[in-house]
Amino acid sequence: MRVLLVEDDDRLAAALTTALSRHGHEVVRAALAVDALRLAGGVGFVLLDLTLPDMDGLDVLRRLRRSSAVPLIVVTARVEEREVLRGLRSGADDYLVKPFRTAELMARMEAVLRRGTRPLPVRDEVVTVGDVRIDLDARQVHVAGAQITLTRREFDVLALLARSPGVVRSREEILDEVWGDPLLSASRSLDVHVAGLRAKTGRPGLVETLRGTGYRLGSTA
């Protein structure tokens, strides 16, 4: 199997390459996120470190999952439960914390392969709610045909809700995905951005608040 190893530590990358090769795998190594995204289309498995010099590994994972269902295990030194949950929620098939034994890595790879390739999520590139048109790829929002200018985070909040219409996203989940820190739930940052979305679109019901739960994409009323 052709395995993409995304690891910026040369010594660890060399050791893993040797171990994988002994098990019959062909290893392609990337030390940068930009190279990982370029090479991922031609491999059968990805081992992804989260600490990369040019981009956070979770961002790499999310970008990869928009177009690929390749089996993937996060291999990282991040041990916090929050990081594990973020990795799995972002699309990792498994999460392995360094240091680990080679035998455990091989066993986990085999387990992921036995489960089979996950189906690629079917996502509309454009989500329409009433007269609001949300173009997820172009990062544009039109209301009644007129383009609305949003800040980066305002759009990211709206896009997160629009990718799963009807699904309630908790405050912690939104803050984790958009701000990278669920502890910001104690602040008013999210409320300010939601208020901005409602005001700029002129559609107060576009982002629906469920008290004590979170937010979801609503209507344009």
C-alpha positions as a Markdown table, in Angstrom:
| # | Residue | x | y | z |
|---|---|---|---|---|
| 1 | Met | 0.0 | 0.0 | 0.0 |
| 2 | Arg | 1.2 | 3.5 | -0.7 |
| 3 | Val | 1.2 | 5.5 | 2.5 |
| 4 | Leu | 1.5 | 9.3 | 2.8 |
| 5 | Leu | 3.4 | 10.1 | 6.0 |
| 6 | Val | 2.9 | 13.8 | 7.0 |
| 7 | Glu | 5.6 | 14.4 | 9.6 |
| 8 | Asp | 8.1 | 17.3 | 9.9 |
| 9 | Asp | 10.4 | 15.6 | 12.4 |
| 10 | Asp | 13.1 | 14.0 | 10.3 |
| 11 | Arg | 14.2 | 11.4 | 12.8 |
| 12 | Leu | 10.7 | 10.2 | 13.5 |
| 13 | Ala | 9.8 | 10.2 | 9.8 |
| 14 | Ala | 12.9 | 8.1 | 9.0 |
| 15 | Ala | 12.0 | 5.6 | 11.8 |
| 16 | Leu | 8.4 | 5.3 | 10.6 |
| 17 | Thr | 9.4 | 5.0 | 7.0 |
| 18 | Thr | 11.7 | 2.1 | 7.9 |
| 19 | Ala | 8.9 | 0.4 | 9.9 |
| 20 | Leu | 6.3 | 0.8 | 7.2 |
| 21 | Ser | 8.6 | -0.4 | 4.5 |
| 22 | Arg | 9.4 | -3.6 | 6.5 |
| 23 | His | 5.6 | -4.3 | 6.4 |
| 24 | Gly | 5.6 | -3.9 | 2.6 |
| 25 | His | 4.3 | -0.4 | 2.3 |
| 26 | Glu | 5.6 | 2.3 | 0.0 |
| 27 | Val | 6.1 | 5.5 | 1.9 |
| 28 | Val | 5.7 | 9.0 | 0.5 |
| 29 | Arg | 6.8 | 11.6 | 3.1 |
| 30 | Ala | 5.6 | 15.2 | 3.3 |
| 31 | Ala | 7.0 | 17.7 | 5.9 |
| 32 | Leu | 4.7 | 20.5 | 4.9 |
| 33 | Ala | 0.9 | 20.8 | 4.8 |
| 34 | Val | 1.0 | 22.2 | 1.2 |
| 35 | Asp | 2.8 | 19.1 | 0.0 |
| 36 | Ala | 0.5 | 16.8 | 2.0 |
| 37 | Leu | -2.6 | 18.2 | 0.3 |
| 38 | Arg | -0.9 | 17.9 | -3.1 |
| 39 | Leu | 0.2 | 14.3 | -2.6 |
| 40 | Ala | -2.9 | 12.9 | -0.8 |
| 41 | Gly | -4.8 | 12.1 | -4.0 |
| 42 | Gly | -2.3 | 9.4 | -5.0 |
| 43 | Val | -2.1 | 7.3 | -1.9 |
| 44 | Gly | -4.1 | 4.6 | -0.1 |
| 45 | Phe | -3.5 | 5.7 | 3.5 |
| 46 | Val | -2.5 | 8.9 | 5.3 |
| 47 | Leu | -0.7 | 9.2 | 8.6 |
| 48 | Leu | -1.0 | 12.9 | 9.7 |
| 49 | Asp | 0.9 | 14.8 | 12.3 |
| 50 | Leu | -1.0 | 17.8 | 13.6 |
| 51 | Thr | 2.0 | 20.1 | 14.3 |
| 52 | Leu | 3.3 | 21.3 | 11.0 |
| 53 | Pro | 5.3 | 24.4 | 10.2 |
| 54 | Asp | 3.0 | 25.9 | 7.6 |
| 55 | Met | -0.5 | 25.0 | 8.7 |
| 56 | Asp | -2.3 | 23.3 | 11.6 |
| 57 | Gly | -2.8 | 19.6 | 10.9 |
| 58 | Leu | -6.5 | 19.9 | 11.8 |
| 59 | Asp | -6.9 | 22.4 | 9.0 |
| 60 | Val | -5.2 | 20.0 | 6.6 |
| 61 | Leu | -7.5 | 17.2 | 7.7 |
| 62 | Arg | -10.6 | 19.4 | 7.2 |
| 63 | Arg | -9.5 | 20.4 | 3.7 |
| 64 | Leu | -8.6 | 16.9 | 2.8 |
| 65 | Arg | -12.0 | 15.6 | 3.9 |
| 66 | Arg | -13.8 | 18.0 | 1.6 |
| 67 | Ser | -12.6 | 16.0 | -1.4 |
| 68 | Ser | -11.2 | 12.7 | -0.2 |
| 69 | Ala | -12.3 | 9.7 | 1.9 |
| 70 | Val | -8.8 | 8.2 | 2.0 |
| 71 | Pro | -8.2 | 6.2 | 5.3 |
| 72 | Leu | -6.4 | 8.5 | 7.7 |
| 73 | Ile | -4.9 | 8.2 | 11.2 |
| 74 | Val | -3.8 | 11.3 | 13.2 |
| 75 | Val | -0.4 | 10.6 | 14.7 |
| 76 | Thr | 0.5 | 13.4 | 17.1 |
| 77 | Ala | 1.9 | 14.4 | 20.5 |
| 78 | Arg | -1.3 | 16.2 | 21.4 |
| 79 | Val | -2.9 | 14.2 | 24.2 |
| 80 | Glu | -5.7 | 16.5 | 25.4 |
| 81 | Glu | -9.2 | 15.0 | 25.1 |
| 82 | Arg | -10.4 | 18.1 | 23.3 |
| 83 | Glu | -7.7 | 17.6 | 20.6 |
| 84 | Val | -8.7 | 13.9 | 20.2 |
| 85 | Leu | -12.4 | 14.9 | 19.8 |
| 86 | Arg | -11.5 | 17.6 | 17.3 |
| 87 | Gly | -9.4 | 15.2 | 15.2 |
| 88 | Leu | -12.2 | 12.6 | 15.1 |
| 89 | Arg | -14.9 | 15.1 | 14.4 |
| 90 | Ser | -12.8 | 16.6 | 11.6 |
| 91 | Gly | -12.7 | 13.3 | 9.8 |
| 92 | Ala | -9.9 | 11.2 | 11.2 |
| 93 | Asp | -10.5 | 7.4 | 11.2 |
| 94 | Asp | -8.4 | 7.0 | 14.3 |
| 95 | Tyr | -6.1 | 9.0 | 16.6 |
| 96 | Leu | -2.8 | 7.7 | 17.9 |
| 97 | Val | -0.7 | 9.6 | 20.5 |
| 98 | Lys | 3.1 | 9.7 | 20.4 |
| 99 | Pro | 5.1 | 7.9 | 21.6 |
| 100 | Phe | 3.6 | 4.6 | 20.4 |
| 101 | Arg | 4.8 | 1.2 | 19.3 |
| 102 | Thr | 5.1 | 0.3 | 15.7 |
| 103 | Ala | 3.0 | -2.8 | 16.3 |
| 104 | Glu | 0.1 | -0.7 | 17.6 |
| 105 | Leu | 0.3 | 1.6 | 14.5 |
| 106 | Met | 0.1 | -1.4 | 12.2 |
| 107 | Ala | -2.8 | -2.9 | 14.1 |
| 108 | Arg | -4.7 | 0.3 | 14.0 |
| 109 | Met | -4.1 | 0.7 | 10.2 |
| 110 | Glu | -5.4 | -2.8 | 9.7 |
| 111 | Ala | -8.5 | -2.1 | 11.8 |
| 112 | Val | -9.2 | 1.1 | 9.8 |
| 113 | Leu | -8.9 | -0.8 | 6.5 |
| 114 | Arg | -11.1 | -3.6 | 7.8 |
| 115 | Arg | -13.9 | -1.1 | 8.5 |
| 116 | Gly | -13.7 | 0.0 | 4.9 |
| 117 | Thr | -13.5 | 3.4 | 3.2 |
| 118 | Arg | -16.0 | 5.9 | 4.6 |
| 119 | Pro | -18.4 | 7.3 | 2.0 |
| 120 | Leu | -17.5 | 10.8 | 1.0 |
| 121 | Pro | -20.1 | 13.2 | 2.4 |
| 122 | Val | -22.4 | 14.6 | -0.2 |
| 123 | Arg | -22.4 | 18.3 | 0.2 |
| 124 | Asp | -24.0 | 21.0 | -1.9 |
| 125 | Glu | -21.5 | 23.7 | -2.8 |
| 126 | Val | -24.4 | 26.2 | -2.8 |
| 127 | Val | -27.0 | 26.2 | 0.0 |
| 128 | Thr | -30.2 | 28.2 | -0.5 |
| 129 | Val | -32.5 | 29.3 | 2.3 |
| 130 | Gly | -35.4 | 31.4 | 1.0 |
| 131 | Asp | -33.7 | 34.3 | -0.9 |
| 132 | Val | -30.4 | 33.7 | 0.8 |
| 133 | Arg | -27.7 | 32.0 | -1.4 |
| 134 | Ile | -24.6 | 30.7 | 0.4 |
| 135 | Asp | -21.8 | 29.6 | -1.9 |
| 136 | Leu | -19.5 | 27.6 | 0.3 |
| 137 | Asp | -16.7 | 27.2 | -2.2 |
| 138 | Ala | -16.6 | 30.9 | -3.4 |
| 139 | Arg | -17.3 | 32.1 | 0.2 |
| 140 | Gln | -20.0 | 34.4 | -1.0 |
| 141 | Val | -23.4 | 35.2 | 0.3 |
| 142 | His | -26.2 | 36.8 | -1.7 |
| 143 | Val | -29.5 | 38.1 | -0.4 |
| 144 | Ala | -32.3 | 38.7 | -2.9 |
| 145 | Gly | -29.6 | 38.7 | -5.6 |
| 146 | Ala | -27.3 | 41.3 | -3.9 |
| 147 | Gln | -23.9 | 40.2 | -2.5 |
| 148 | Ile | -23.4 | 40.7 | 1.2 |
| 149 | Thr | -20.0 | 41.4 | 2.7 |
| 150 | Leu | -19.2 | 39.3 | 5.7 |
| 151 | Thr | -16.1 | 39.0 | 7.9 |
| 152 | Arg | -14.1 | 35.8 | 7.6 |
| 153 | Arg | -15.4 | 34.5 | 10.9 |
| 154 | Glu | -19.0 | 35.5 | 10.2 |
| 155 | Phe | -18.8 | 33.5 | 7.0 |
| 156 | Asp | -17.2 | 30.6 | 8.8 |
| 157 | Val | -20.0 | 30.4 | 11.3 |
| 158 | Leu | -22.6 | 30.6 | 8.6 |
| 159 | Ala | -20.8 | 28.0 | 6.5 |
| 160 | Leu | -20.5 | 25.5 | 9.4 |
| 161 | Leu | -24.3 | 25.7 | 9.9 |
| 162 | Ala | -25.1 | 25.6 | 6.2 |
| 163 | Arg | -23.0 | 22.4 | 5.6 |
| 164 | Ser | -25.5 | 20.6 | 7.9 |
| 165 | Pro | -28.9 | 22.3 | 7.5 |
| 166 | Gly | -31.2 | 21.4 | 10.4 |
| 167 | Val | -28.4 | 20.1 | 12.6 |
| 168 | Val | -27.9 | 22.0 | 15.9 |
| 169 | Arg | -24.3 | 23.0 | 16.6 |
| 170 | Ser | -23.4 | 23.7 | 20.2 |
| 171 | Arg | -21.7 | 26.9 | 21.2 |
| 172 | Glu | -18.6 | 24.9 | 22.2 |
| 173 | Glu | -18.5 | 23.1 | 18.9 |
| 174 | Ile | -18.8 | 26.3 | 16.9 |
| 175 | Leu | -16.1 | 28.1 | 18.9 |
| 176 | Asp | -13.9 | 25.0 | 18.6 |
| 177 | Glu | -14.3 | 24.8 | 14.8 |
| 178 | Val | -14.1 | 28.5 | 14.0 |
| 179 | Trp | -12.0 | 30.0 | 16.8 |
| 180 | Gly | -10.1 | 26.9 | 17.7 |
| 181 | Asp | -10.9 | 27.4 | 21.4 |
| 182 | Pro | -14.1 | 26.1 | 23.0 |
| 183 | Leu | -13.2 | 28.0 | 26.2 |
| 184 | Leu | -14.2 | 31.2 | 24.5 |
| 185 | Ser | -17.8 | 30.0 | 25.2 |
| 186 | Ala | -17.5 | 32.3 | 28.3 |
| 187 | Ser | -17.2 | 35.3 | 26.0 |
| 188 | Arg | -19.6 | 37.1 | 23.8 |
| 189 | Ser | -17.6 | 36.6 | 20.6 |
| 190 | Leu | -20.0 | 34.1 | 19.0 |
| 191 | Asp | -23.1 | 36.2 | 19.9 |
| 192 | Val | -21.5 | 39.3 | 18.3 |
| 193 | His | -20.8 | 37.4 | 15.1 |
| 194 | Val | -24.3 | 35.9 | 15.0 |
| 195 | Ala | -25.8 | 39.3 | 15.5 |
| 196 | Gly | -23.6 | 40.6 | 12.7 |
| 197 | Leu | -24.9 | 37.9 | 10.4 |
| 198 | Arg | -28.5 | 38.7 | 11.1 |
| 199 | Ala | -28.0 | 42.4 | 10.7 |
| 200 | Lys | -26.0 | 42.3 | 7.5 |
| 201 | Thr | -28.3 | 39.8 | 5.8 |
| 202 | Gly | -31.4 | 41.5 | 7.1 |
| 203 | Arg | -32.7 | 38.0 | 7.8 |
| 204 | Pro | -33.0 | 37.6 | 11.6 |
| 205 | Gly | -34.2 | 34.0 | 11.3 |
| 206 | Leu | -31.3 | 32.8 | 9.2 |
| 207 | Val | -29.4 | 31.7 | 12.3 |
| 208 | Glu | -31.7 | 30.2 | 14.8 |
| 209 | Thr | -30.8 | 30.2 | 18.5 |
| 210 | Leu | -31.8 | 27.2 | 20.6 |
| 211 | Arg | -31.4 | 28.3 | 24.2 |
| 212 | Gly | -29.1 | 26.1 | 26.2 |
| 213 | Thr | -28.2 | 24.1 | 23.1 |
| 214 | Gly | -26.7 | 26.1 | 20.3 |
| 215 | Tyr | -27.4 | 27.3 | 16.8 |
| 216 | Arg | -28.7 | 26.0 | 13.5 |
| 217 | Leu | -29.5 | 27.3 | 10.1 |
| 218 | Gly | -33.0 | 28.6 | 10.2 |
| 219 | Ser | -35.3 | 30.4 | 7.8 |
| 220 | Thr | -35.2 | 33.9 | 6.3 |
| 221 | Ala | -38.1 | 35.2 | 8.3 |
